[in-house]
Each structure stands twice: as C-alpha cells, then as structure tokens.
mmCIF file of C-alpha atoms in Angstrom:
data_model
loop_
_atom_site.group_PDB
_atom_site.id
_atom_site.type_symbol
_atom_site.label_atom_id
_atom_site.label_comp_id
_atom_site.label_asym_id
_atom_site.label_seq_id
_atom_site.Cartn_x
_atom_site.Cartn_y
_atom_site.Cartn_z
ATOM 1 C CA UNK K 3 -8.636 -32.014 -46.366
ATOM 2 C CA UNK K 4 -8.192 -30.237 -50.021
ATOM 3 C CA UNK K 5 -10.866 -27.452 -49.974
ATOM 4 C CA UNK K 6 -11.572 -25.447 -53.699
ATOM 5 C CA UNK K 7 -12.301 -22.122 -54.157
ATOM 6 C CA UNK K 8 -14.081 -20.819 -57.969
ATOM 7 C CA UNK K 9 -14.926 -23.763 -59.963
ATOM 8 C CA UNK K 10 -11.979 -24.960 -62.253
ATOM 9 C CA UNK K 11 -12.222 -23.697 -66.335
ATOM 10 C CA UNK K 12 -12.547 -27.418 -66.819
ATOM 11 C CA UNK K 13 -15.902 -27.364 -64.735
ATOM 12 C CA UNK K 14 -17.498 -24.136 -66.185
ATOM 13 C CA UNK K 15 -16.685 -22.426 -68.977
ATOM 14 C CA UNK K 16 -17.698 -19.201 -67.700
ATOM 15 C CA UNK K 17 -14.701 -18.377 -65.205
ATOM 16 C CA UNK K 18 -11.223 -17.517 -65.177
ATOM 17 C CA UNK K 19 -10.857 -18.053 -61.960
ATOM 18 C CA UNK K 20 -11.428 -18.583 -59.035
ATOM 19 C CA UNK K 21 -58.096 -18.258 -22.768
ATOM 20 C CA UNK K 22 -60.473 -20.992 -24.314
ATOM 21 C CA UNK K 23 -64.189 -20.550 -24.165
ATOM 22 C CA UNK K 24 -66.431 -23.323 -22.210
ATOM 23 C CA UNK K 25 -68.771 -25.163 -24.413
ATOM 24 C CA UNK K 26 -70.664 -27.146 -22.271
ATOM 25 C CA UNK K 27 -73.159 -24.320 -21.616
ATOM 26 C CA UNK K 28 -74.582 -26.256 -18.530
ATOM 27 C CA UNK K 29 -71.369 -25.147 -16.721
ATOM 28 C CA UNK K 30 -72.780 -21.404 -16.433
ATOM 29 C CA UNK K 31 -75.515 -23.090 -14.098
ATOM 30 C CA UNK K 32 -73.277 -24.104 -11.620
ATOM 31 C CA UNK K 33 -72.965 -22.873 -8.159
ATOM 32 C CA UNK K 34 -70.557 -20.326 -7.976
ATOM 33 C CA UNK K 35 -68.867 -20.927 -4.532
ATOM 34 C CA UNK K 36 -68.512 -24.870 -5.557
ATOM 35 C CA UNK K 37 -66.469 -23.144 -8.966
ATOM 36 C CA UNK K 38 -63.969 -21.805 -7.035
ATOM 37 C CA UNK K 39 -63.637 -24.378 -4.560
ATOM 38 C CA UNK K 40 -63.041 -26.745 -7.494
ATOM 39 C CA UNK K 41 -60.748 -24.305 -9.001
ATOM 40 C CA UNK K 42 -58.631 -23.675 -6.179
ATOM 41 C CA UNK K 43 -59.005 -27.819 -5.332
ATOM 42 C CA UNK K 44 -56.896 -28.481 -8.497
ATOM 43 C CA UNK K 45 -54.766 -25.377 -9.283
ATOM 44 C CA UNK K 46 -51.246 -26.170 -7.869
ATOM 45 C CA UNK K 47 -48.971 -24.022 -6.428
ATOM 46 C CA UNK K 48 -46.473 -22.240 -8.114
ATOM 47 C CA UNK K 49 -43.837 -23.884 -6.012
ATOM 48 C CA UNK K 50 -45.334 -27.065 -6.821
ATOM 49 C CA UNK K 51 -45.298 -26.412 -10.281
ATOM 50 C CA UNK K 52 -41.306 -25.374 -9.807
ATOM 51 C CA UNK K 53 -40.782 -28.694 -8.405
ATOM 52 C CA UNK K 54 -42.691 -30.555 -10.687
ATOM 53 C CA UNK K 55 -40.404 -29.054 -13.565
ATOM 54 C CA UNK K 56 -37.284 -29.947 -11.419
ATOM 55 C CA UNK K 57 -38.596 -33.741 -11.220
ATOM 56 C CA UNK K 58 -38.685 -33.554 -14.729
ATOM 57 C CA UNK K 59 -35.670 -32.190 -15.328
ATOM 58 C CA UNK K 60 -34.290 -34.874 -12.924
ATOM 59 C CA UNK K 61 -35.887 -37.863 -14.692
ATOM 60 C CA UNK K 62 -34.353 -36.790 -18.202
ATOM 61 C CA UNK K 63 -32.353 -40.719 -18.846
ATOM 62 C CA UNK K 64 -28.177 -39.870 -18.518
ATOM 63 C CA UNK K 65 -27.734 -41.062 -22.077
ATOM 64 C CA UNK K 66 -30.602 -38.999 -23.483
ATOM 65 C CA UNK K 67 -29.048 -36.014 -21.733
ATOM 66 C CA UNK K 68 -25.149 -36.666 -23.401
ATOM 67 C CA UNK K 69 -27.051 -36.633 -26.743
ATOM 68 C CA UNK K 70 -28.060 -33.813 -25.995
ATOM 69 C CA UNK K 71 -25.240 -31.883 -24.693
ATOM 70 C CA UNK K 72 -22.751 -33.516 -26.584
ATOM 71 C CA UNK K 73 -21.711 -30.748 -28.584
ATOM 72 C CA UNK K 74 -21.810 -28.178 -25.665
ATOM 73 C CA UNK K 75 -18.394 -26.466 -25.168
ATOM 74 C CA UNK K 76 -17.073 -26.255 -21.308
ATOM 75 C CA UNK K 77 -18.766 -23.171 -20.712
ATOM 76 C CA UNK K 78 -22.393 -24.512 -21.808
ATOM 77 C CA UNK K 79 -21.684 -27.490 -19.890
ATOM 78 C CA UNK K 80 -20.580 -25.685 -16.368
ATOM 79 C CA UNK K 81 -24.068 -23.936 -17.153
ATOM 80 C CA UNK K 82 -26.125 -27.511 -17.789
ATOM 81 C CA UNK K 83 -24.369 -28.700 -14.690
ATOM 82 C CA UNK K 84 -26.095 -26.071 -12.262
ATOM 83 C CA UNK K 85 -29.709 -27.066 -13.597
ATOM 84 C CA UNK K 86 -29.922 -30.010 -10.613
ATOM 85 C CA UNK K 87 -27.823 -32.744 -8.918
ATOM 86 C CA UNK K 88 -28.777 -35.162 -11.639
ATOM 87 C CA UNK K 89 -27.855 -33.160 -14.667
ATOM 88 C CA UNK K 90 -24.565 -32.176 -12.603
ATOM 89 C CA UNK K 91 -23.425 -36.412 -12.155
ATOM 90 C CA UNK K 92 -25.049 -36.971 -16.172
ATOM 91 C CA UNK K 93 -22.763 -34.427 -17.245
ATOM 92 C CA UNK K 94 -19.846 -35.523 -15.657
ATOM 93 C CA UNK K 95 -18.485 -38.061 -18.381
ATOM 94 C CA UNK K 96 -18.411 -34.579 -21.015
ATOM 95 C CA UNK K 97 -16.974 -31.699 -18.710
ATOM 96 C CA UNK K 98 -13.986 -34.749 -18.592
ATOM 97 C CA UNK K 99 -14.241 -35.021 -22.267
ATOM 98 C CA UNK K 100 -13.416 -31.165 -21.872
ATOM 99 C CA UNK K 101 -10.087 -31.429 -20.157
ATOM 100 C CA UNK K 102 -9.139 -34.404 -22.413
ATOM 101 C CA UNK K 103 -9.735 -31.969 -25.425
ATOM 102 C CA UNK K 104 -7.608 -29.484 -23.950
ATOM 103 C CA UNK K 105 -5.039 -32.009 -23.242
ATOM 104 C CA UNK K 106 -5.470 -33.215 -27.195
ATOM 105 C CA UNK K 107 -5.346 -29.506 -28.544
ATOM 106 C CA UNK K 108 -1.928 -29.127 -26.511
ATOM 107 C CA UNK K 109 -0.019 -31.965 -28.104
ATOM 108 C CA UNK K 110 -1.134 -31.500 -31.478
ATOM 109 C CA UNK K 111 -0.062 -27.637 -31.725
ATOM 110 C CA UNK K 112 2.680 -27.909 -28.883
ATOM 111 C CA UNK K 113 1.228 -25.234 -26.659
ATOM 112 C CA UNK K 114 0.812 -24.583 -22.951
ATOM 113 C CA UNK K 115 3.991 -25.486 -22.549
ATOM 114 C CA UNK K 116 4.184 -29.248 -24.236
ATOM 115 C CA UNK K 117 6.087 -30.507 -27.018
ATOM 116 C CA UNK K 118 4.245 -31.040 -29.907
ATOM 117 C CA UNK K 119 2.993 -35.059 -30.347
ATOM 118 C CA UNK K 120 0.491 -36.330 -32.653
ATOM 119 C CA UNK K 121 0.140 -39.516 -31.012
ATOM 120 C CA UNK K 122 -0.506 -38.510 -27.324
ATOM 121 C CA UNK K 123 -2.976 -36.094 -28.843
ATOM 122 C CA UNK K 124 -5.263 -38.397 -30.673
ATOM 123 C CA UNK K 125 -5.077 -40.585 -27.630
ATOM 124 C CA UNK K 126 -6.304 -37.458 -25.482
ATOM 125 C CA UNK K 127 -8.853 -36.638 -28.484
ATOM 126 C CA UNK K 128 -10.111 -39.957 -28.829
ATOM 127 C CA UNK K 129 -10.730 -40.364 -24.490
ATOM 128 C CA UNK K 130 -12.983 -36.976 -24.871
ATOM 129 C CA UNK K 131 -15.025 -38.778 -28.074
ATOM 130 C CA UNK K 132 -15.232 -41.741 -25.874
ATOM 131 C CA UNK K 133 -16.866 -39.563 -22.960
ATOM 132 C CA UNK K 134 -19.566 -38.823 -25.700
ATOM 133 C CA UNK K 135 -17.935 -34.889 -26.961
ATOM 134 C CA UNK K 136 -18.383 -34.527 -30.319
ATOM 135 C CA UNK K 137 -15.701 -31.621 -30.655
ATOM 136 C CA UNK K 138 -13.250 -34.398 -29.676
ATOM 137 C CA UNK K 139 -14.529 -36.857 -32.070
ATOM 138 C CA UNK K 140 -14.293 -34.215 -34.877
ATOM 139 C CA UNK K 141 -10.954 -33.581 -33.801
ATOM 140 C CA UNK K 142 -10.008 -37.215 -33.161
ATOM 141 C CA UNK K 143 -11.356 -38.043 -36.590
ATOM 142 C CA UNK K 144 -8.978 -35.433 -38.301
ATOM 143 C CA UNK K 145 -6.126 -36.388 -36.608
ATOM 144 C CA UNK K 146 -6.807 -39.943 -38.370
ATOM 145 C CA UNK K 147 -7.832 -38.508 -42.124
ATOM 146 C CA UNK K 148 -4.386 -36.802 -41.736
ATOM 147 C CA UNK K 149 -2.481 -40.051 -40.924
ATOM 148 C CA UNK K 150 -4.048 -41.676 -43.729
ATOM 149 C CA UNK K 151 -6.786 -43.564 -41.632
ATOM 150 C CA UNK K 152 -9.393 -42.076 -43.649
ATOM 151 C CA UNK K 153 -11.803 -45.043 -42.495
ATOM 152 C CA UNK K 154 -11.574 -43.970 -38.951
ATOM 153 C CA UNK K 155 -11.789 -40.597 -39.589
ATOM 154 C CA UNK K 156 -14.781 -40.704 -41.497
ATOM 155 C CA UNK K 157 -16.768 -42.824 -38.488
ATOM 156 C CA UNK K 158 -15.973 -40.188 -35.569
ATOM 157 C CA UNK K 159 -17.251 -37.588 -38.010
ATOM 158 C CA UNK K 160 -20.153 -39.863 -38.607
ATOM 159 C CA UNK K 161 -21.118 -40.300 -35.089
ATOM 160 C CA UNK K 162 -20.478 -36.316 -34.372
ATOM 161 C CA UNK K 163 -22.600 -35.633 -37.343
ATOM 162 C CA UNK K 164 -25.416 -37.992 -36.287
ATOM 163 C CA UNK K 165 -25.499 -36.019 -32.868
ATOM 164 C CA UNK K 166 -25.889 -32.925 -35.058
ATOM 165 C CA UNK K 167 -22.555 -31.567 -34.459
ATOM 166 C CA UNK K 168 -22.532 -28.450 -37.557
ATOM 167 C CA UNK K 169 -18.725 -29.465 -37.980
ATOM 168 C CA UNK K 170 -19.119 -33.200 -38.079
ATOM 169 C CA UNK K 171 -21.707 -32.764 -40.696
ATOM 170 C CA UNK K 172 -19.101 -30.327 -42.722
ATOM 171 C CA UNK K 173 -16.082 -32.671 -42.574
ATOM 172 C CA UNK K 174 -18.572 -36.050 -43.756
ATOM 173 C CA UNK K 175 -19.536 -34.251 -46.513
ATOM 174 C CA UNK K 176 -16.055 -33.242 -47.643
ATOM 175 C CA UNK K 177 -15.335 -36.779 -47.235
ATOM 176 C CA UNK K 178 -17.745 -37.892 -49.655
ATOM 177 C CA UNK K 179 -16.891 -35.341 -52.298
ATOM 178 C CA UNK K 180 -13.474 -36.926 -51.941
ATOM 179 C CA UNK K 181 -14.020 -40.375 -51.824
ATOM 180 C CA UNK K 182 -13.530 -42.442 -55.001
ATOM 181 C CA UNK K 183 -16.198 -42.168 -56.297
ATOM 182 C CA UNK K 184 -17.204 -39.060 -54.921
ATOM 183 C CA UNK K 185 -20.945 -39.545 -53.509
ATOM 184 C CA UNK K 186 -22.416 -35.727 -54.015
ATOM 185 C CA UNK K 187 -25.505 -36.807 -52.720
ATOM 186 C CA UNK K 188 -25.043 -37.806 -49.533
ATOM 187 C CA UNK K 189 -22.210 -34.567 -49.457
ATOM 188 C CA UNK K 190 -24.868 -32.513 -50.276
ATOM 189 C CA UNK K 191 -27.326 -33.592 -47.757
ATOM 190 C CA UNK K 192 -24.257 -33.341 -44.539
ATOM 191 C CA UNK K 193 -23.017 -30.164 -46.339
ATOM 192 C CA UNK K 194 -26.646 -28.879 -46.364
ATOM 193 C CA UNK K 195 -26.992 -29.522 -42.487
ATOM 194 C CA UNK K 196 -24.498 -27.886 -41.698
ATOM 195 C CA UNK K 197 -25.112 -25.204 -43.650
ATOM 196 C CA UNK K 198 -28.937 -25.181 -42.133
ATOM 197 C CA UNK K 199 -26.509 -24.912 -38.654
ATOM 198 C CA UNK K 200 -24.868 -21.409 -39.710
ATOM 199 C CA UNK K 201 -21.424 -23.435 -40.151
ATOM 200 C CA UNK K 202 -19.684 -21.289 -43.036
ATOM 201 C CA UNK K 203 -17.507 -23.953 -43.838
ATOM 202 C CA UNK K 204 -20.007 -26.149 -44.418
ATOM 203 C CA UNK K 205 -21.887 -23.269 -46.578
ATOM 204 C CA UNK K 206 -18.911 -22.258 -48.686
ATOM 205 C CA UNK K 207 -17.932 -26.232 -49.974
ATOM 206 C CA UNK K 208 -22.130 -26.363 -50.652
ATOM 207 C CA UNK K 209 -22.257 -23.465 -52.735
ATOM 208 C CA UNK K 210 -18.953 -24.933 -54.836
ATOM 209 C CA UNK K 211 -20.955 -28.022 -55.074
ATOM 210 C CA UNK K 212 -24.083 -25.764 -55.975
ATOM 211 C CA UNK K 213 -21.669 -24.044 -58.695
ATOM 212 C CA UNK K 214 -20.292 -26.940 -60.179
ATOM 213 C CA UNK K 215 -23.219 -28.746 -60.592
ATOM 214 C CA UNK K 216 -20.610 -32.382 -60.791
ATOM 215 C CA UNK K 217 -22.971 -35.282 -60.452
ATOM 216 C CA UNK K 218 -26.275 -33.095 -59.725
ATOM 217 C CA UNK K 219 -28.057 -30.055 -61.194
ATOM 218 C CA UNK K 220 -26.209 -26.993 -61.085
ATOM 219 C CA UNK K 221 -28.098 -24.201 -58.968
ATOM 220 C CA UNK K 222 -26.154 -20.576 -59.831
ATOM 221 C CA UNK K 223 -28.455 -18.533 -57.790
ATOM 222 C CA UNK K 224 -28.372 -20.864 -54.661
ATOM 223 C CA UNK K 225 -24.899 -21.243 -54.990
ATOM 224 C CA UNK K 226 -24.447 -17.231 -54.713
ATOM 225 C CA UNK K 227 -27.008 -17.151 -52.049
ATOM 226 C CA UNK K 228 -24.718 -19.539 -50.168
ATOM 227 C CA UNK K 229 -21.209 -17.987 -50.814
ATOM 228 C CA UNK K 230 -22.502 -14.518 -49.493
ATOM 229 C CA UNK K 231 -24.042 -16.277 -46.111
ATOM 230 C CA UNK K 232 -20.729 -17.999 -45.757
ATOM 231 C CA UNK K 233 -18.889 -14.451 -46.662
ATOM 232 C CA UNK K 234 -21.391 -12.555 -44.267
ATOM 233 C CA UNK K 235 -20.258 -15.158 -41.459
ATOM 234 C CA UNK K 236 -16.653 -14.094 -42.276
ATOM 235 C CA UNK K 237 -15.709 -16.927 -44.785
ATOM 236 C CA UNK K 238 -12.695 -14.972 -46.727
ATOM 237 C CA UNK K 239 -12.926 -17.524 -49.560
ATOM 238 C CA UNK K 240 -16.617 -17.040 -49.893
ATOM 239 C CA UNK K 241 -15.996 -13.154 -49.888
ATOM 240 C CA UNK K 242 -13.861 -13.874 -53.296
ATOM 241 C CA UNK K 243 -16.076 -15.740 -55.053
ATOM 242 C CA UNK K 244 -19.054 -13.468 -54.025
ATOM 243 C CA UNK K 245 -17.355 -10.654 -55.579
ATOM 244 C CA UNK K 246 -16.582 -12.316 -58.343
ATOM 245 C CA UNK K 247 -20.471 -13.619 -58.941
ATOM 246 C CA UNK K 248 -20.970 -10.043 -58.560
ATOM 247 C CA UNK K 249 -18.451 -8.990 -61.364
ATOM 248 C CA UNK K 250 -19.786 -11.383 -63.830
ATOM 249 C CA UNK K 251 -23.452 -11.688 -62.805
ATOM 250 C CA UNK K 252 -23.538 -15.219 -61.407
ATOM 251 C CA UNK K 253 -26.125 -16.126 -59.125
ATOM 252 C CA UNK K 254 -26.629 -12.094 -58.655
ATOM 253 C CA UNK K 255 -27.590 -9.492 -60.894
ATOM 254 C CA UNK K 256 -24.294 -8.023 -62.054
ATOM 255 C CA UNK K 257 -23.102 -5.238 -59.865
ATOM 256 C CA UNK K 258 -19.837 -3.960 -59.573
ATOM 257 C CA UNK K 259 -20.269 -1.884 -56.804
ATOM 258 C CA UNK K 260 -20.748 -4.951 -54.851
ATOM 259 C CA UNK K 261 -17.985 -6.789 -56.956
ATOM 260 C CA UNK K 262 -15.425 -4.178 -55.837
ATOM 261 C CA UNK K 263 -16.663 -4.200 -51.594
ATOM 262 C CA UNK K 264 -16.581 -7.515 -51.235
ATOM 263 C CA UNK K 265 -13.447 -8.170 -53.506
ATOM 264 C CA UNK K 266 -11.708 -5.204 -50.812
ATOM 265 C CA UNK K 267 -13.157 -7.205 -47.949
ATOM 266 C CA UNK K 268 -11.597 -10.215 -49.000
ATOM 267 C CA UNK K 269 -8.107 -8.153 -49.560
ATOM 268 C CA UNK K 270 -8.300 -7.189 -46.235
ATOM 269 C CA UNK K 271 -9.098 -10.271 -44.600
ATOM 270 C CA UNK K 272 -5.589 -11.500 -46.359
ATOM 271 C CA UNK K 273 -6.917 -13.520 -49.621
ATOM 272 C CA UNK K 274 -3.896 -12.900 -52.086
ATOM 273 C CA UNK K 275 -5.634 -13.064 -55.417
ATOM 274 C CA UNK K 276 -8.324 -10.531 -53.792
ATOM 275 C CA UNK K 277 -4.867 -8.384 -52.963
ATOM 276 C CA UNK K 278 -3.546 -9.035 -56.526
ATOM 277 C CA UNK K 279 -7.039 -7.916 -58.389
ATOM 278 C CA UNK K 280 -7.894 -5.197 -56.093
ATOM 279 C CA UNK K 281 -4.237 -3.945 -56.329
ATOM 280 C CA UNK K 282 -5.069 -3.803 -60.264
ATOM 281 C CA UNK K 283 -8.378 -2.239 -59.574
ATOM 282 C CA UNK K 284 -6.606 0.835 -57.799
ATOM 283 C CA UNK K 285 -3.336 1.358 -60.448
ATOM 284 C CA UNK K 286 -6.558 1.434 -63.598
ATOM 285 C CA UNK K 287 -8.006 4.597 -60.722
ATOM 286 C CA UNK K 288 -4.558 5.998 -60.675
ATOM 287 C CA UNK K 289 -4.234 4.791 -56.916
ATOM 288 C CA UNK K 290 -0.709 4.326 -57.505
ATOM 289 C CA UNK K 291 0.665 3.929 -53.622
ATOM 290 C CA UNK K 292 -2.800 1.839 -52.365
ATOM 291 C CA UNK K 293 -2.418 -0.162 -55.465
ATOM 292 C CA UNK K 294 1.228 -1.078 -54.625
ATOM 293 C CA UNK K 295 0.570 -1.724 -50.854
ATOM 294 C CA UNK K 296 -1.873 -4.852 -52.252
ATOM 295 C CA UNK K 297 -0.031 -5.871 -55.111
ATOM 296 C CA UNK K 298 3.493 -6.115 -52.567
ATOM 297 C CA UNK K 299 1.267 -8.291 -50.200
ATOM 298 C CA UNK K 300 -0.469 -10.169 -53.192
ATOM 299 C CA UNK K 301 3.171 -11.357 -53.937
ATOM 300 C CA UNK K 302 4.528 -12.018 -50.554
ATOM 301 C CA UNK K 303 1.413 -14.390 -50.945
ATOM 302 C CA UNK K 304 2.951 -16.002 -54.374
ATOM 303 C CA UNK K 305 1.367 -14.175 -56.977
ATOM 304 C CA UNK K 306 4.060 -13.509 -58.762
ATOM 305 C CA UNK K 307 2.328 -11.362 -61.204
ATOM 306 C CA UNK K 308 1.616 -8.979 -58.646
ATOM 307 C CA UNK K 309 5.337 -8.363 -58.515
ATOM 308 C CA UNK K 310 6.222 -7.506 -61.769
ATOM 309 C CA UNK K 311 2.818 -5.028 -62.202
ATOM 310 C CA UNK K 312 3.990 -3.627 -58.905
ATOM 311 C CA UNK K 313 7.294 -2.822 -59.787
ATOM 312 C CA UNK K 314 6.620 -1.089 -63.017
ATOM 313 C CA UNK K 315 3.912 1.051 -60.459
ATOM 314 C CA UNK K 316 7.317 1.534 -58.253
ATOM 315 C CA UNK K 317 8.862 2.854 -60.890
ATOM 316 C CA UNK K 318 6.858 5.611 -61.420
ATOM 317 C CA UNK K 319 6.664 7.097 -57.222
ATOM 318 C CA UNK K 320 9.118 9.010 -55.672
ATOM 319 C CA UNK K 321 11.450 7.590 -53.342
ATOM 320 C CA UNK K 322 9.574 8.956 -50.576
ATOM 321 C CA UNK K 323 6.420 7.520 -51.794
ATOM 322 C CA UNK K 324 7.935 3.657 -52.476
ATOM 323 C CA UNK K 325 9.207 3.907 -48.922
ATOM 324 C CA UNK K 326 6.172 4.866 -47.417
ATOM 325 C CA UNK K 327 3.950 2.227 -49.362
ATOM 326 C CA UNK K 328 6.514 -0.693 -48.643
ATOM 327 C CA UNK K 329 6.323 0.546 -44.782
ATOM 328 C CA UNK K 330 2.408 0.085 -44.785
ATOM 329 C CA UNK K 331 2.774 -3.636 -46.527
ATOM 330 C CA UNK K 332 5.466 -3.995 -43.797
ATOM 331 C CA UNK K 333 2.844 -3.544 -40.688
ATOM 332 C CA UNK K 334 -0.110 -4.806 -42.824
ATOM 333 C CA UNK K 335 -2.208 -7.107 -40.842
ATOM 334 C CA UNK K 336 -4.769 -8.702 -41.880
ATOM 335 C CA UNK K 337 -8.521 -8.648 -40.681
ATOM 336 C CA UNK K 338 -9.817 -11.660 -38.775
ATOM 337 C CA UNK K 339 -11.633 -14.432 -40.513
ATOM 338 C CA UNK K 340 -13.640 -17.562 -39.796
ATOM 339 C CA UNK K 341 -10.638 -18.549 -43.082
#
C-alpha cells in the first residue's frame, strides 16, 4: 500500500513539504453463636473458590476463547495454554496457526533456509487465518492486495479487524482511503481503532487524514497530537512531520527548539529529507563536517540537492576533514524505527 507523508501543496496551502453496612437493624438482635455458624455455613473455602474459578475457566465455549486469543502471538498463546486442559485443546487450532505463519513468513522473504515463493506462502498464511490467527489473516490479506486481489485482501483484514486486531484495523482503513471513491469515514473510524490500540501506523495515516481534512473537517491540533504519539512510538515519518508542525506552528504552538529535536531524531532514524534539512540546519551554524555527514547520507537517499550543497561545504574542509566526514557517512547506521 502507498502511504503519504506532509499533506501535498495541492491539499494545503500552508506547506512546502512534507465493607457494606447492614440495614436491616433487626440483624444486631441476633444470637451471636447462630452468626457465625451461619457465616462459616456459607463461606467457602479458598480452595473451593480456586476450583470454582478453574470450572469457569474450563466452561469458557472453544470459539469464544479463539476470539479471544486470536491475535495472541506464540508466546501469549504457550502462556493461555497452561491456564487448564481445556484452554490447552481450545487453543490448539492457533498455536498451529503459529507454525503455519512461520512457514508463510519463510517463503515470502526466502529465509530459514527456503527459496523465496509467494504462492506457497499465502497458502501457509491463509491455513494460519483459517485456524482463526489474525496475524496470518493480515498477512494473508497483503499478500493478495499485492497480487492485485484487492477484494480478498480487504475481507481477511476485515475479519482481523472485527476481532480487534490493531493492524487489521490499520490496513482496512488504508484500504478505504484508497478505494475509488475513497470512503474517509469508515477510514477514519478503523484508523481511529487502531490508533485507540497504540498502533503507530494506524496513528500516523489518521493524523494525515486529520491534516488534510479531504472529505471531513480538518482537525490541525488533533492531527499534531497524533503525529507526535505515532513519533513517540518510534514512527520516523511522524517524527518529520512533528518537527515540521513545530517549525511552522501547526497543531503546536511554534517552537523551534522542538522543530530542530525531533527533525535530528528523524535524521537519525534514517528519514532523508530530515538528513537533507538538518544537514542545512548545521552548514547556516557553521557545522561544516556534521552538516556534510547528513547532507552525503541525504543524497545516498536521492536528494539530490543535498549533493550539490554538500559539495560546495566540501570544498571549503581540508582534506583531512572531507575524509574524516565521508568515513562517518561510510559507517553511519541508522537508529531503529517502528518505519
């Protein structure tokens, strides 16, 4: 799926870029050795009350309990499983759903020591989303936007997003800012439960609906309060546009402190335009060799602007100083992101 980062100039003409008491009072009357016989008559046990909450747990229906632990991950479910005997045969179906995932994960991206094949991996994806795993329908589901079976796609995500799966909800709601028409208000609502969930993803593509306002009312200050959550979870995108609501007092009262930390945190986490604009932000200090370290990554990353500004900057170092700037862009890594 196309994602967008700052609202187009088209869309806005602002950017560039982008204990109870007893009230029956007879009951005070009473006989105080027939009170505690009557009290200890109907207090249970403690180990009757353990076993009572184990019958419970026992009783919970099998297809209640794969609702409920559909979006577990193996770990969470190995955990469910040692609950009681019934849980551990309910659970079954999904801790298989588990291995097929695995399986599906393996073919798509060719690892563990398999060739890389996009069919044998939405077959493995789509045997986990028929256990009931909504991580495999979500992956099953993109497998099938990518080979054009949008239609497909957009019903695993469905079903993963009705079992409140935070990345089933995300990728519905893209799909509905994509469709033709695109239907913002039912994108909106997935986006926003997903959001609700803590899934940045699904925060960062609500605040650009936020922002843009297309085809609903345009909400700047929710729309920053939503890029920094998704920049705070480690969204480097989010980090951008933050900064840049920062810069120009968008959503936020303008602060350029705060424009120039998050724009830095977004260079380091490997955004090029971040690297291209910090990189300027350092030669206007007179940061000549940190300045050239960003702008030489900003271009590796295709802003070619960055190389022409940094070569002019090269121009003016000593050869020891070009050498040793170049070296640092050389083992530059960058920080790690939820992207």
């Amino acid at each position: 799926m196309n994602e967008r980062t700052w609202p187009h100039r088209s869309e806005t003409s602002h950017f560039s870029t982008l204990q109870f008491p007893i009230k029956n009072s007879a009951r005070k009357h009473e006989n105080s050795t027939s009170k505690s016989i009557s009290v200890r008559q109907f207090r249970p046990s403690s180990s009757s009350r353990r076993s009572d909450h184990f019958r419970d747990f026992a009783a919970l229906p099998n297809d209640v309990l794969t609702k409920i632990a559909a979006n577990f991950s193996l770990p969470n479910l190995q955990a469910a499983s040692l609950v009681c005997k019934s849980w551990r045969d309910g659970l079954r179906p999904l801790r298989e759903a588990m291995l097929f995932l695995r399986w599906g994960k393996r073919f798509k991206h060719g690892r563990g020591g398999v060739q890389p094949n996009i069919e044998k991996a939405l077959d493995s994806f789509l045997k986990g989303a028929a256990r009931g795993s909504t991580l495999a329908m979500v992956d099953a589901g993109l497998v099938l936007w990518e080979m054009g079976k949008k239609e497909e796609g957009v019903a695993l995500y469905r079903k993963a997003a009705e079992l409140g799966d935070a990345a089933g909800q995300c990728n519905l709601g893209i799909s509905y800012l994509q469709a033709e028409p695109p239907n913002m208000k039912e994108a909106v609502k997935w986006l926003y439960q997903a959001s609700l969930a803590g899934y940045v993803r699904g925060q960062y593509q609500l605040a650009l609906c936020l922002h843009r306002g297309s085809g609903m009312n345009q909400n700047l200050p929710e729309a920053a309060k939503w890029y920094l959550r998704a920049a705070e979870g480690g969204y480097v995108r989010a980090m951008y546009n933050v900064s840049l609501c920062y810069s120009l007092g968008t959503g936020f009262s303008q602060n350029h402190r705060h424009s120039r930390k998050w724009m830095k945190r977004a260079a380091d986490h490997g955004h090029r335009k971040a690297q291209f604009e910090h990189g300027l932000s350092l030669f206007s200090e007179g940061q000549m060799m940190k300045a050239v370290v960003y702008l030489e990554l900003a271009a590796r990353g295709g802003e070619t602007a960055a190389a022409h500004v940094k070569n002019v900057i090269l121009q003016q170092l000593p050869p020891p100083s070009r050498e040793r700037a170049l070296s640092l862009a050389d083992n530059w890594r960058p920080l790690p992101s939820s992207r």
